[in-house]
Amino acid sequence: KAGVTQTPRYLIKTRGQQVTLSCSPISGHRSVSWYQQTPGQGLQFLFEYFSETQRNKGNFPGRFSGRQFSNSRSEMNVSTLELGDSALYLCASSYEPGDQGEKLFFGSGTQLSVL
Amino acid sequence: AQSVTQLDSQVPVFEEAPVELRCNYSSSVSVYLFWYVQYPNQGLQLLLKYLSGSTLVKGINGFEAEFNKSQTSFHLRKPSVHISDTAEYFCAVIRMDSSYKLIFGSGTRLLVRP
């Protein structure tokens, strides 16, 4: 079956704009998590969604938001973009919230560049 | 507070040489430990994990790691690397409490040279 799909693969925006990233989980998976990956910082947890509800949230400003639809697809939105938001944004899916290890599957990410 | 420290941002090594990628963690509660690999333009893939039991854990692609509770370390090793092992490697932990989310280190880029 298809893996975790993230679109678009690359995105270029300017400061002050907003952006929406999309993640389609593996079929049957109901939990979706988002991570921000930057050089030197590694991956930092943004939030986790399950059954259209946010279950967990990392330490990011309110400019970062997300949602999950009834088909488990998820979007994350970043408003008023800053240069420091340039990063690879990774999505991961699993059957249940809290599934880890071999039960957690990552997408290839969306590379966001803010100019 | 909990943190994961990967001491080396980049490790260059020649093909067929051994390699060790270091990972230390700090936590006030017990943790699960993981190593992930990220090949260029791909997502993360689980290499191995430590949940309990034997402290020496074997993973895919010939990698292994040893959990050392007294030194709070979980170093990744491979006795002989290949060019194809060139990738970014991330150590991660999960606290065994209500938060239960992955905390990643900053990553180590393994660069294997011919």
PDB file of C-alpha atoms in Angstrom:
ATOM      1  CA  LYS A   1       0.000   0.000   0.000  1.00  0.00           C
ATOM      2  CA  ALA A   2       1.034   3.592  -0.535  1.00  0.00           C
ATOM      3  CA  GLY A   3       3.204   5.285   2.073  1.00  0.00           C
ATOM      4  CA  VAL A   4       2.736   8.632   3.767  1.00  0.00           C
ATOM      5  CA  THR A   5       2.334  11.280   1.073  1.00  0.00           C
ATOM      6  CA  GLN A   6       3.260  14.891   1.622  1.00  0.00           C
ATOM      7  CA  THR A   7       2.539  17.688  -0.826  1.00  0.00           C
ATOM      8  CA  PRO A   8       4.010  19.809  -2.146  1.00  0.00           C
ATOM      9  CA  ARG A   9       7.565  18.480  -2.078  1.00  0.00           C
ATOM     10  CA  TYR A  10       9.117  21.935  -2.303  1.00  0.00           C
ATOM     11  CA  LEU A  11       7.723  25.364  -1.527  1.00  0.00           C
ATOM     12  CA  ILE A  12       9.169  28.861  -1.735  1.00  0.00           C
ATOM     13  CA  LYS A  13       7.453  31.718   0.066  1.00  0.00           C
ATOM     14  CA  THR A  14       8.339  35.222   1.189  1.00  0.00           C
ATOM     15  CA  ARG A  15       8.212  36.677   4.678  1.00  0.00           C
ATOM     16  CA  GLY A  16       4.754  37.565   5.867  1.00  0.00           C
ATOM     17  CA  GLN A  17       2.964  35.086   3.633  1.00  0.00           C
ATOM     18  CA  GLN A  18       1.142  32.043   4.867  1.00  0.00           C
ATOM     19  CA  VAL A  19       1.500  28.444   3.743  1.00  0.00           C
ATOM     20  CA  THR A  20      -0.491  25.223   3.938  1.00  0.00           C
ATOM     21  CA  LEU A  21       1.143  21.805   3.814  1.00  0.00           C
ATOM     22  CA  SER A  22      -0.718  18.567   3.265  1.00  0.00           C
ATOM     23  CA  CYS A  23      -0.201  15.030   4.550  1.00  0.00           C
ATOM     24  CA  SER A  24      -2.072  11.896   3.491  1.00  0.00           C
ATOM     25  CA  PRO A  25      -1.445   9.045   5.926  1.00  0.00           C
ATOM     26  CA  ILE A  26      -1.144   5.389   5.088  1.00  0.00           C
ATOM     27  CA  SER A  27      -4.555   3.878   4.443  1.00  0.00           C
ATOM     28  CA  GLY A  28      -6.123   2.860   7.757  1.00  0.00           C
ATOM     29  CA  HIS A  29      -3.875   5.058   9.871  1.00  0.00           C
ATOM     30  CA  ARG A  30      -5.801   7.521  11.996  1.00  0.00           C
ATOM     31  CA  SER A  31      -3.022   9.339  13.820  1.00  0.00           C
ATOM     32  CA  VAL A  32      -0.886  12.019  12.170  1.00  0.00           C
ATOM     33  CA  SER A  33       2.052  13.877  13.699  1.00  0.00           C
ATOM     34  CA  TRP A  34       4.040  16.791  12.340  1.00  0.00           C
ATOM     35  CA  TYR A  35       7.719  17.620  12.896  1.00  0.00           C
ATOM     36  CA  GLN A  36       9.953  20.508  11.900  1.00  0.00           C
ATOM     37  CA  GLN A  37      13.482  19.558  10.863  1.00  0.00           C
ATOM     38  CA  THR A  38      16.233  22.177  10.719  1.00  0.00           C
ATOM     39  CA  PRO A  39      20.033  21.773  10.509  1.00  0.00           C
ATOM     40  CA  GLY A  40      21.507  21.716  13.969  1.00  0.00           C
ATOM     41  CA  GLN A  41      18.111  21.450  15.706  1.00  0.00           C
ATOM     42  CA  GLY A  42      17.090  18.038  14.469  1.00  0.00           C
ATOM     43  CA  LEU A  43      13.409  17.230  14.517  1.00  0.00           C
ATOM     44  CA  GLN A  44      11.078  19.108  16.769  1.00  0.00           C
ATOM     45  CA  PHE A  45       7.541  17.944  17.461  1.00  0.00           C
ATOM     46  CA  LEU A  46       4.808  20.280  16.275  1.00  0.00           C
ATOM     47  CA  PHE A  47       1.530  18.498  16.992  1.00  0.00           C
ATOM     48  CA  GLU A  48      -0.368  15.241  16.780  1.00  0.00           C
ATOM     49  CA  TYR A  49      -3.896  14.645  15.529  1.00  0.00           C
ATOM     50  CA  PHE A  50      -6.210  11.693  16.007  1.00  0.00           C
ATOM     51  CA  SER A  51      -9.846  11.473  14.961  1.00  0.00           C
ATOM     52  CA  GLU A  52      -9.833  15.137  13.911  1.00  0.00           C
ATOM     53  CA  THR A  53      -8.697  16.265  17.375  1.00  0.00           C
ATOM     54  CA  GLN A  54      -5.349  17.664  18.393  1.00  0.00           C
ATOM     55  CA  ARG A  55      -3.997  15.375  21.097  1.00  0.00           C
ATOM     56  CA  ASN A  56      -0.556  16.784  21.679  1.00  0.00           C
ATOM     57  CA  LYS A  57       1.236  20.018  20.913  1.00  0.00           C
ATOM     58  CA  GLY A  58       4.882  21.042  20.918  1.00  0.00           C
ATOM     59  CA  ASN A  59       6.405  24.370  21.877  1.00  0.00           C
ATOM     60  CA  PHE A  60       5.717  26.392  18.766  1.00  0.00           C
ATOM     61  CA  PRO A  61       4.030  29.802  18.465  1.00  0.00           C
ATOM     62  CA  GLY A  62       0.382  30.133  17.547  1.00  0.00           C
ATOM     63  CA  ARG A  63       1.363  30.921  13.946  1.00  0.00           C
ATOM     64  CA  PHE A  64       1.676  27.164  13.539  1.00  0.00           C
ATOM     65  CA  SER A  65      -1.651  25.388  13.370  1.00  0.00           C
ATOM     66  CA  GLY A  66      -3.063  22.211  11.987  1.00  0.00           C
ATOM     67  CA  ARG A  67      -6.176  20.209  11.435  1.00  0.00           C
ATOM     68  CA  GLN A  68      -7.267  16.732  10.494  1.00  0.00           C
ATOM     69  CA  PHE A  69     -10.144  15.752   8.271  1.00  0.00           C
ATOM     70  CA  SER A  70     -12.574  12.875   8.577  1.00  0.00           C
ATOM     71  CA  ASN A  71     -10.520  10.828   6.087  1.00  0.00           C
ATOM     72  CA  SER A  72      -7.473  11.274   8.401  1.00  0.00           C
ATOM     73  CA  ARG A  73      -5.688  13.566   5.966  1.00  0.00           C
ATOM     74  CA  SER A  74      -4.015  16.423   7.775  1.00  0.00           C
ATOM     75  CA  GLU A  75      -2.916  19.931   6.942  1.00  0.00           C
ATOM     76  CA  MET A  76      -0.638  22.279   8.771  1.00  0.00           C
ATOM     77  CA  ASN A  77      -0.665  26.019   8.310  1.00  0.00           C
ATOM     78  CA  VAL A  78       1.975  28.582   9.092  1.00  0.00           C
ATOM     79  CA  SER A  79       0.875  32.216   9.028  1.00  0.00           C
ATOM     80  CA  THR A  80       3.043  35.345   8.845  1.00  0.00           C
ATOM     81  CA  LEU A  81       6.086  33.397   7.717  1.00  0.00           C
ATOM     82  CA  GLU A  82       9.494  34.260   9.124  1.00  0.00           C
ATOM     83  CA  LEU A  83      12.920  33.425   7.730  1.00  0.00           C
ATOM     84  CA  GLY A  84      13.445  31.001  10.594  1.00  0.00           C
ATOM     85  CA  ASP A  85      10.486  28.924   9.445  1.00  0.00           C
ATOM     86  CA  SER A  86      12.584  27.601   6.574  1.00  0.00           C
ATOM     87  CA  ALA A  87      12.787  23.899   7.261  1.00  0.00           C
ATOM     88  CA  LEU A  88      11.836  20.413   6.196  1.00  0.00           C
ATOM     89  CA  TYR A  89       8.405  19.605   7.574  1.00  0.00           C
ATOM     90  CA  LEU A  90       7.849  15.909   8.148  1.00  0.00           C
ATOM     91  CA  CYS A  91       4.582  14.131   8.684  1.00  0.00           C
ATOM     92  CA  ALA A  92       4.265  10.718  10.316  1.00  0.00           C
ATOM     93  CA  SER A  93       1.282   8.423  10.558  1.00  0.00           C
ATOM     94  CA  SER A  94       0.267   5.432  12.645  1.00  0.00           C
ATOM     95  CA  TYR A  95      -2.835   3.453  13.513  1.00  0.00           C
ATOM     96  CA  GLU A  96      -3.134   4.779  17.051  1.00  0.00           C
ATOM     97  CA  PRO A  97      -1.783   7.840  18.851  1.00  0.00           C
ATOM     98  CA  GLY A  98       1.402   7.068  20.655  1.00  0.00           C
ATOM     99  CA  ASP A  99       2.402   4.285  18.271  1.00  0.00           C
ATOM    100  CA  GLN A 100       6.150   4.438  17.898  1.00  0.00           C
ATOM    101  CA  GLY A 101       9.059   2.521  16.483  1.00  0.00           C
ATOM    102  CA  GLU A 102       8.153   0.262  13.599  1.00  0.00           C
ATOM    103  CA  LYS A 103       4.509   1.338  13.891  1.00  0.00           C
ATOM    104  CA  LEU A 104       5.288   4.941  12.956  1.00  0.00           C
ATOM    105  CA  PHE A 105       5.808   5.813   9.288  1.00  0.00           C
ATOM    106  CA  PHE A 106       7.314   9.032   7.989  1.00  0.00           C
ATOM    107  CA  GLY A 107       6.722  10.869   4.744  1.00  0.00           C
ATOM    108  CA  SER A 108       9.522  12.405   2.667  1.00  0.00           C
ATOM    109  CA  GLY A 109       8.638  15.878   3.834  1.00  0.00           C
ATOM    110  CA  THR A 110       7.924  19.301   2.406  1.00  0.00           C
ATOM    111  CA  GLN A 111      10.957  21.551   2.065  1.00  0.00           C
ATOM    112  CA  LEU A 112       9.840  25.107   2.834  1.00  0.00           C
ATOM    113  CA  SER A 113      12.112  28.009   1.971  1.00  0.00           C
ATOM    114  CA  VAL A 114      11.185  31.477   3.208  1.00  0.00           C
ATOM    115  CA  LEU A 115      12.902  34.331   1.390  1.00  0.00           C
TER     116      LEU A 115
ATOM    117  CA  ALA B   1      13.667  18.448  31.466  1.00  0.00           C
ATOM    118  CA  GLN B   2      14.578  15.881  28.906  1.00  0.00           C
ATOM    119  CA  SER B   3      17.106  16.173  26.109  1.00  0.00           C
ATOM    120  CA  VAL B   4      18.896  14.084  23.589  1.00  0.00           C
ATOM    121  CA  THR B   5      22.448  15.011  22.643  1.00  0.00           C
ATOM    122  CA  GLN B   6      24.240  13.814  19.561  1.00  0.00           C
ATOM    123  CA  LEU B   7      27.761  15.013  20.081  1.00  0.00           C
ATOM    124  CA  ASP B   8      28.908  14.881  16.461  1.00  0.00           C
ATOM    125  CA  SER B   9      27.172  16.814  13.729  1.00  0.00           C
ATOM    126  CA  GLN B  10      29.176  15.033  11.042  1.00  0.00           C
ATOM    127  CA  VAL B  11      31.276  11.876  11.017  1.00  0.00           C
ATOM    128  CA  PRO B  12      33.467  11.191   7.983  1.00  0.00           C
ATOM    129  CA  VAL B  13      34.733   7.644   7.611  1.00  0.00           C
ATOM    130  CA  PHE B  14      36.291   5.496   4.913  1.00  0.00           C
ATOM    131  CA  GLU B  15      34.416   2.588   3.399  1.00  0.00           C
ATOM    132  CA  GLU B  16      34.788  -0.708   5.316  1.00  0.00           C
ATOM    133  CA  ALA B  17      35.954   1.104   8.453  1.00  0.00           C
ATOM    134  CA  PRO B  18      34.033   0.787  11.741  1.00  0.00           C
ATOM    135  CA  VAL B  19      31.918   3.672  12.962  1.00  0.00           C
ATOM    136  CA  GLU B  20      30.298   4.787  16.203  1.00  0.00           C
ATOM    137  CA  LEU B  21      27.684   7.534  16.373  1.00  0.00           C
ATOM    138  CA  ARG B  22      27.207   8.872  19.870  1.00  0.00           C
ATOM    139  CA  CYS B  23      23.967   9.608  21.650  1.00  0.00           C
ATOM    140  CA  ASN B  24      23.400  10.671  25.247  1.00  0.00           C
ATOM    141  CA  TYR B  25      20.107  11.470  26.892  1.00  0.00           C
ATOM    142  CA  SER B  26      18.851  12.967  30.099  1.00  0.00           C
ATOM    143  CA  SER B  27      15.544  12.072  31.690  1.00  0.00           C
ATOM    144  CA  SER B  28      14.076  11.848  35.148  1.00  0.00           C
ATOM    145  CA  VAL B  29      11.957   8.850  34.148  1.00  0.00           C
ATOM    146  CA  SER B  30      12.639   5.683  32.203  1.00  0.00           C
ATOM    147  CA  VAL B  31      12.784   6.000  28.440  1.00  0.00           C
ATOM    148  CA  TYR B  32      12.495   4.021  25.275  1.00  0.00           C
ATOM    149  CA  LEU B  33      15.352   4.634  22.837  1.00  0.00           C
ATOM    150  CA  PHE B  34      15.456   4.675  19.048  1.00  0.00           C
ATOM    151  CA  TRP B  35      17.795   5.271  16.161  1.00  0.00           C
ATOM    152  CA  TYR B  36      16.396   6.493  12.844  1.00  0.00           C
ATOM    153  CA  VAL B  37      18.121   6.933   9.490  1.00  0.00           C
ATOM    154  CA  GLN B  38      17.230   9.503   6.851  1.00  0.00           C
ATOM    155  CA  TYR B  39      18.579   8.948   3.359  1.00  0.00           C
ATOM    156  CA  PRO B  40      18.720  11.957   0.997  1.00  0.00           C
ATOM    157  CA  ASN B  41      15.264  13.196  -0.013  1.00  0.00           C
ATOM    158  CA  GLN B  42      13.514  10.560   2.073  1.00  0.00           C
ATOM    159  CA  GLY B  43      11.650  10.379   5.339  1.00  0.00           C
ATOM    160  CA  LEU B  44      12.909   8.722   8.497  1.00  0.00           C
ATOM    161  CA  GLN B  45      13.262   4.971   8.722  1.00  0.00           C
ATOM    162  CA  LEU B  46      13.591   3.064  11.980  1.00  0.00           C
ATOM    163  CA  LEU B  47      17.003   1.399  12.392  1.00  0.00           C
ATOM    164  CA  LEU B  48      16.568  -0.139  15.823  1.00  0.00           C
ATOM    165  CA  LYS B  49      14.960   0.368  19.204  1.00  0.00           C
ATOM    166  CA  TYR B  50      15.517  -0.426  22.859  1.00  0.00           C
ATOM    167  CA  LEU B  51      12.473  -1.002  25.018  1.00  0.00           C
ATOM    168  CA  SER B  52      13.724  -3.438  27.653  1.00  0.00           C
ATOM    169  CA  GLY B  53      15.745  -6.616  28.042  1.00  0.00           C
ATOM    170  CA  SER B  54      19.161  -7.115  26.501  1.00  0.00           C
ATOM    171  CA  THR B  55      21.107  -3.887  26.375  1.00  0.00           C
ATOM    172  CA  LEU B  56      22.687  -4.773  23.033  1.00  0.00           C
ATOM    173  CA  VAL B  57      20.182  -4.225  20.265  1.00  0.00           C
ATOM    174  CA  LYS B  58      20.639  -5.288  16.663  1.00  0.00           C
ATOM    175  CA  GLY B  59      18.916  -3.438  13.844  1.00  0.00           C
ATOM    176  CA  ILE B  60      18.722  -3.379  10.091  1.00  0.00           C
ATOM    177  CA  ASN B  61      21.641  -2.977   7.689  1.00  0.00           C
ATOM    178  CA  GLY B  62      24.171  -4.409  10.175  1.00  0.00           C
ATOM    179  CA  PHE B  63      23.787  -1.642  12.760  1.00  0.00           C
ATOM    180  CA  GLU B  64      23.667  -2.248  16.493  1.00  0.00           C
ATOM    181  CA  ALA B  65      23.433  -0.082  19.585  1.00  0.00           C
ATOM    182  CA  GLU B  66      24.122  -0.575  23.260  1.00  0.00           C
ATOM    183  CA  PHE B  67      22.052   0.940  26.026  1.00  0.00           C
ATOM    184  CA  ASN B  68      24.179   2.032  28.968  1.00  0.00           C
ATOM    185  CA  LYS B  69      21.958   3.187  31.806  1.00  0.00           C
ATOM    186  CA  SER B  70      24.768   4.383  34.077  1.00  0.00           C
ATOM    187  CA  GLN B  71      26.201   6.571  31.327  1.00  0.00           C
ATOM    188  CA  THR B  72      22.760   7.412  29.877  1.00  0.00           C
ATOM    189  CA  SER B  73      24.048   6.585  26.433  1.00  0.00           C
ATOM    190  CA  PHE B  74      22.780   4.711  23.401  1.00  0.00           C
ATOM    191  CA  HIS B  75      25.622   4.751  20.897  1.00  0.00           C
ATOM    192  CA  LEU B  76      25.124   3.339  17.398  1.00  0.00           C
ATOM    193  CA  ARG B  77      27.824   1.153  15.858  1.00  0.00           C
ATOM    194  CA  LYS B  78      28.615  -0.685  12.658  1.00  0.00           C
ATOM    195  CA  PRO B  79      31.763  -2.777  12.232  1.00  0.00           C
ATOM    196  CA  SER B  80      32.172  -2.056   8.510  1.00  0.00           C
ATOM    197  CA  VAL B  81      30.365   0.729   6.662  1.00  0.00           C
ATOM    198  CA  HIS B  82      29.387   0.970   3.009  1.00  0.00           C
ATOM    199  CA  ILE B  83      29.034   3.954   0.731  1.00  0.00           C
ATOM    200  CA  SER B  84      25.273   3.389   0.879  1.00  0.00           C
ATOM    201  CA  ASP B  85      25.295   4.095   4.629  1.00  0.00           C
ATOM    202  CA  THR B  86      25.850   7.783   3.892  1.00  0.00           C
ATOM    203  CA  ALA B  87      22.845   9.428   5.522  1.00  0.00           C
ATOM    204  CA  GLU B  88      21.634  11.450   8.494  1.00  0.00           C
ATOM    205  CA  TYR B  89      21.162   9.471  11.704  1.00  0.00           C
ATOM    206  CA  PHE B  90      18.868  10.571  14.504  1.00  0.00           C
ATOM    207  CA  CYS B  91      18.733   9.311  18.053  1.00  0.00           C
ATOM    208  CA  ALA B  92      15.346   9.656  19.752  1.00  0.00           C
ATOM    209  CA  VAL B  93      13.744   8.913  23.110  1.00  0.00           C
ATOM    210  CA  ILE B  94      10.255   8.549  24.488  1.00  0.00           C
ATOM    211  CA  ARG B  95       9.540   9.301  28.114  1.00  0.00           C
ATOM    212  CA  MET B  96       7.576   6.555  29.821  1.00  0.00           C
ATOM    213  CA  ASP B  97       5.031   8.925  31.234  1.00  0.00           C
ATOM    214  CA  SER B  98       1.920  10.679  29.986  1.00  0.00           C
ATOM    215  CA  SER B  99       3.708  12.832  27.409  1.00  0.00           C
ATOM    216  CA  TYR B 100       4.793   9.815  25.341  1.00  0.00           C
ATOM    217  CA  LYS B 101       6.124  11.655  22.312  1.00  0.00           C
ATOM    218  CA  LEU B 102       9.368  11.259  20.407  1.00  0.00           C
ATOM    219  CA  ILE B 103      12.159  13.655  21.314  1.00  0.00           C
ATOM    220  CA  PHE B 104      14.899  13.735  18.694  1.00  0.00           C
ATOM    221  CA  GLY B 105      18.545  14.637  18.828  1.00  0.00           C
ATOM    222  CA  SER B 106      20.000  17.121  16.358  1.00  0.00           C
ATOM    223  CA  GLY B 107      21.273  14.392  14.060  1.00  0.00           C
ATOM    224  CA  THR B 108      24.651  13.132  12.874  1.00  0.00           C
ATOM    225  CA  ARG B 109      25.557  13.105   9.233  1.00  0.00           C
ATOM    226  CA  LEU B 110      27.563   9.984   8.377  1.00  0.00           C
ATOM    227  CA  LEU B 111      29.716  10.543   5.309  1.00  0.00           C
ATOM    228  CA  VAL B 112      31.292   7.376   3.930  1.00  0.00           C
ATOM    229  CA  ARG B 113      34.179   7.921   1.527  1.00  0.00           C
ATOM    230  CA  PRO B 114      35.615   5.370  -0.923  1.00  0.00           C
TER     231      PRO B 114
END
